[in-house]
Short mmCIF file of C-alpha atoms in Angstrom, two decimals:
data_model
loop_
_atom_site.label_atom_id
_atom_site.label_comp_id
_atom_site.label_asym_id
_atom_site.label_seq_id
_atom_site.Cartn_x
_atom_site.Cartn_y
_atom_site.Cartn_z
CA LYS V 123 0.00 0.00 0.00
CA ARG V 124 1.45 3.31 -1.06
CA THR V 125 1.87 5.90 1.64
CA ALA V 126 0.17 9.11 0.62
CA ALA V 127 2.43 11.98 -0.34
CA PHE V 128 3.04 14.47 2.45
CA GLY V 129 0.82 17.49 1.92
CA SER V 130 -2.49 19.22 2.54
CA VAL V 131 -5.47 16.89 2.84
CA GLY V 132 -7.82 19.68 1.80
CA ARG V 133 -11.27 19.08 3.26
CA ARG V 134 -11.27 15.32 2.71
CA ILE V 135 -11.08 13.95 6.23
CA PRO V 136 -12.49 10.45 6.68
CA TYR V 137 -12.35 10.63 10.49
CA ARG V 138 -14.90 12.27 12.76
CA ILE V 139 -12.56 12.92 15.67
CA LEU V 140 -8.97 14.11 15.14
CA HIS V 141 -6.05 15.00 17.34
CA VAL V 142 -4.91 18.41 16.10
CA ILE V 143 -1.48 20.01 16.43
CA SER V 144 -1.05 23.75 15.88
CA GLN V 145 1.35 25.22 13.32
CA ASP V 146 3.81 25.87 16.16
CA GLY V 147 3.80 22.17 17.02
CA GLU V 148 1.61 22.45 20.15
CA SER V 149 -1.13 19.91 20.82
CA LEU V 150 -4.62 21.38 20.60
CA GLY V 151 -6.15 18.11 21.78
CA ASN V 152 -8.92 16.03 20.20
CA MET V 153 -11.67 17.77 18.26
CA HIS V 154 -14.43 17.12 15.79
CA ARG V 155 -13.36 17.42 12.15
CA ALA V 156 -15.80 20.34 11.63
CA GLU V 157 -13.98 22.23 14.38
CA ALA V 158 -10.58 21.45 12.81
CA LEU V 159 -11.80 22.69 9.42
CA LYS V 160 -13.11 25.87 11.04
CA LEU V 161 -9.68 26.50 12.60
CA MET V 162 -8.07 25.83 9.24
CA ASP V 163 -10.29 28.40 7.50
CA GLN V 164 -9.98 31.03 10.24
CA HIS V 165 -6.19 31.03 10.16
CA ASP V 166 -5.87 30.30 6.43
CA LEU V 167 -3.87 27.14 7.15
CA LYS V 168 -3.80 23.67 5.67
CA LEU V 169 -4.39 20.35 7.42
CA VAL V 170 -1.73 17.68 7.03
CA LEU V 171 -2.08 14.07 8.16
CA LEU V 172 0.86 13.19 10.41
CA CYS V 173 -0.10 9.81 11.82
CA GLU V 174 -3.04 7.78 10.58
CA LYS V 175 -2.45 4.82 12.90
CA ALA V 176 -2.87 6.88 16.08
CA GLU V 177 -6.14 6.85 17.95
CA PRO V 178 -7.55 9.37 16.99
CA PRO V 179 -5.45 10.15 13.87
CA VAL V 180 -3.06 13.09 14.24
CA TYR V 181 -3.36 16.11 11.94
CA ARG V 182 -1.28 19.26 11.96
CA LEU V 183 -2.21 22.76 10.88
CA MET V 184 0.52 24.13 8.63
CA THR V 185 1.20 27.04 6.30
CA GLY V 186 1.91 26.36 2.62
CA GLN V 187 5.54 27.34 3.27
CA GLN V 188 5.89 24.83 6.14
CA ILE V 189 4.48 22.05 3.95
CA HIS V 190 6.85 22.96 1.12
CA GLU V 191 9.90 22.92 3.44
CA GLU V 192 8.87 19.58 4.96
CA GLN V 193 8.41 18.09 1.47
CA LEU V 194 11.90 19.26 0.48
CA LYS V 195 13.37 17.75 3.65
CA ARG V 196 11.64 14.44 3.00
CA THR V 197 12.75 14.34 -0.65
CA GLN V 198 16.36 14.99 0.37
CA LYS V 199 16.21 12.28 3.03
CA LYS V 200 14.75 9.82 0.55
CA LYS V 201 17.49 10.64 -1.95
CA GLU V 202 20.21 10.04 0.60
CA SER V 203 18.83 6.83 2.07
CA PRO V 204 19.90 3.83 0.01
CA LYS V 205 17.14 2.25 -2.10
CA PRO V 206 16.01 -1.22 -1.05
CA GLY V 207 18.48 -3.69 -2.47
CA MET V 208 21.04 -0.89 -2.89
CA VAL V 209 24.32 -1.61 -1.15
CA GLN V 210 25.96 1.33 0.56
CA LYS V 211 29.61 1.04 1.49
CA GLU V 212 31.34 3.38 3.89
CA LEU V 213 34.89 4.68 4.09
CA SER V 214 36.25 7.14 6.59
CA PHE V 215 39.71 8.57 7.07
CA SER V 216 41.53 11.58 8.42
CA SER V 217 42.38 14.66 6.36
CA ALA V 218 46.06 14.00 7.17
CA ILE V 219 45.95 10.83 5.05
CA ALA V 220 49.16 10.00 3.19
CA LYS V 221 49.11 10.27 -0.62
CA ASN V 222 49.56 6.53 -1.25
CA ASP V 223 46.87 5.67 1.35
CA LEU V 224 44.49 8.02 -0.39
CA GLU V 225 45.26 6.31 -3.71
CA THR V 226 44.46 2.91 -2.14
CA LYS V 227 41.17 4.25 -0.75
CA THR V 228 40.29 5.80 -4.10
CA LYS V 229 40.95 2.47 -5.87
CA GLN V 230 38.61 0.80 -3.38
CA ILE V 231 35.94 3.43 -4.09
CA ALA V 232 36.38 2.89 -7.85
CA GLN V 233 35.84 -0.88 -7.40
CA TRP V 234 32.67 -0.31 -5.39
CA ILE V 235 31.38 2.24 -7.91
CA GLU V 236 32.01 -0.36 -10.67
CA LYS V 237 29.66 -2.69 -8.79
CA LYS V 238 27.13 0.17 -8.74
CA TYR V 239 27.30 0.51 -4.93
CA HIS V 240 26.72 3.84 -3.21
CA VAL V 241 29.84 4.91 -1.33
CA LYS V 242 29.64 7.15 1.70
CA VAL V 243 32.94 8.91 2.32
CA THR V 244 33.59 10.57 5.68
CA ILE V 245 36.66 12.72 6.29
CA ARG V 246 37.68 13.82 9.77
CA GLN V 247 39.77 16.97 10.09
CA ALA V 248 43.10 15.99 11.70
CA LYS V 249 44.18 18.34 14.49
CA GLU V 250 47.55 19.17 12.93
CA SER V 251 46.21 19.24 9.40
CA ASN V 252 44.67 22.25 7.71
CA ALA V 253 43.89 20.30 4.55
CA ASP V 254 40.76 21.47 2.80
CA MET V 255 38.34 18.56 3.17
CA LEU V 256 36.24 19.70 0.22
CA MET V 257 39.37 19.65 -1.93
CA LEU V 258 39.97 16.06 -0.81
CA PHE V 259 36.44 15.08 -1.87
CA ASP V 260 36.94 16.74 -5.25
CA GLN V 261 40.29 14.95 -5.62
CA ILE V 262 38.59 11.57 -5.02
CA LEU V 263 35.77 12.39 -7.43
CA GLU V 264 38.32 13.55 -10.02
CA THR V 265 39.97 10.11 -9.91
CA VAL V 266 36.70 8.22 -10.40
CA SER V 267 35.02 10.92 -12.47
CA GLU V 268 34.52 8.78 -15.55
CA LYS V 269 32.21 6.55 -13.53
CA ALA V 270 30.97 8.38 -10.46
CA THR V 271 29.17 11.50 -9.42
CA TYR V 272 27.84 12.92 -6.13
CA LEU V 273 24.58 11.49 -4.84
CA SER V 274 24.82 13.98 -2.01
CA LYS V 275 27.38 16.76 -2.22
CA PRO V 276 30.07 17.12 0.46
CA LYS V 277 28.72 18.76 3.59
CA VAL V 278 29.91 19.30 7.13
CA THR V 279 27.91 16.96 9.38
CA ARG V 280 29.46 18.14 12.62
CA GLU V 281 32.53 20.07 13.77
CA GLY V 282 35.55 18.73 11.90
CA VAL V 283 33.67 15.99 10.06
CA SER V 284 32.51 16.15 6.46
CA THR V 285 30.76 13.53 4.43
CA CYS V 286 29.52 12.89 0.90
CA ILE V 287 27.91 10.00 -0.95
CA LEU V 288 29.16 8.93 -4.37
CA ARG V 289 27.12 6.91 -6.84
CA HIS V 290 27.60 5.36 -10.26
CA MET V 291 26.58 7.65 -13.11
CA SER V 292 23.48 6.70 -15.04
CA ASP V 293 23.94 5.78 -18.72
CA LYS V 294 22.59 9.19 -19.71
CA GLU V 295 25.11 10.97 -17.45
CA LEU V 296 27.94 8.78 -18.73
CA LYS V 297 27.10 9.66 -22.35
CA ALA V 298 26.99 13.37 -21.51
CA TYR V 299 30.31 13.09 -19.64
CA GLN V 300 32.00 11.24 -22.52
CA LYS V 301 30.67 13.78 -25.01
CA MET V 302 32.06 16.60 -22.89
CA GLU V 303 35.45 14.87 -22.63
CA LYS V 304 35.52 14.32 -26.40
CA GLN V 305 34.81 18.01 -27.01
CA LYS V 306 37.52 18.95 -24.53
CA ASN V 307 40.04 16.67 -26.25
CA SER V 308 39.18 17.85 -29.76
CA THR V 309 39.61 21.47 -28.61
CA VAL V 310 43.03 20.58 -27.22
CA LYS V 311 43.99 18.84 -30.48
CA LYS V 312 42.84 21.83 -32.49
CA ASP V 313 45.01 24.09 -30.35
CA GLU V 314 47.97 21.76 -30.79
CA ASN V 315 47.50 21.80 -34.57
CA GLU V 316 47.35 25.58 -34.49
CA ASP V 317 50.65 25.57 -32.58
CA LEU V 318 52.23 23.20 -35.11
CA LYS V 319 51.20 25.47 -37.95
#
């Protein structure tokens, strides 16, 4: 059974008694649906179903903006959580990683990407290192760029820790990438020919 998309239920409420939460997140208690609709109209708000299984079901009064923000949050979360059957591997290391260790890690990432796994990379800022973590992420992506792209861009999750998720490019993205590379190379060749002349 598909869960309904998060959003305004309009005036279609199949329940007689609801538990209503205000737009500020405070409980307004149980009320008859007519009363909830009256509140909704008075304050020009929308009713959103939060929990259908509760007794009585829980609805929240929200502004259009609040609904929009919540939908964005949910979409982002869905994007970042691995799909059922999707394997997500994780790698974490310090920003003071040695060059050859980084190469080994990158090779490992490339192998996982080949298998179409999602790879979550976490970098911890080493105390004595002032390496730019975002540069490190870009360096890794650069090495596997003919196969991988960001599923979720590098972001700081907490003080001194950044993370990103890499995924295999779709066929469409691969074609676009190869086309771009070809154009780049032909421009370089053209320049070289100009130089030879």
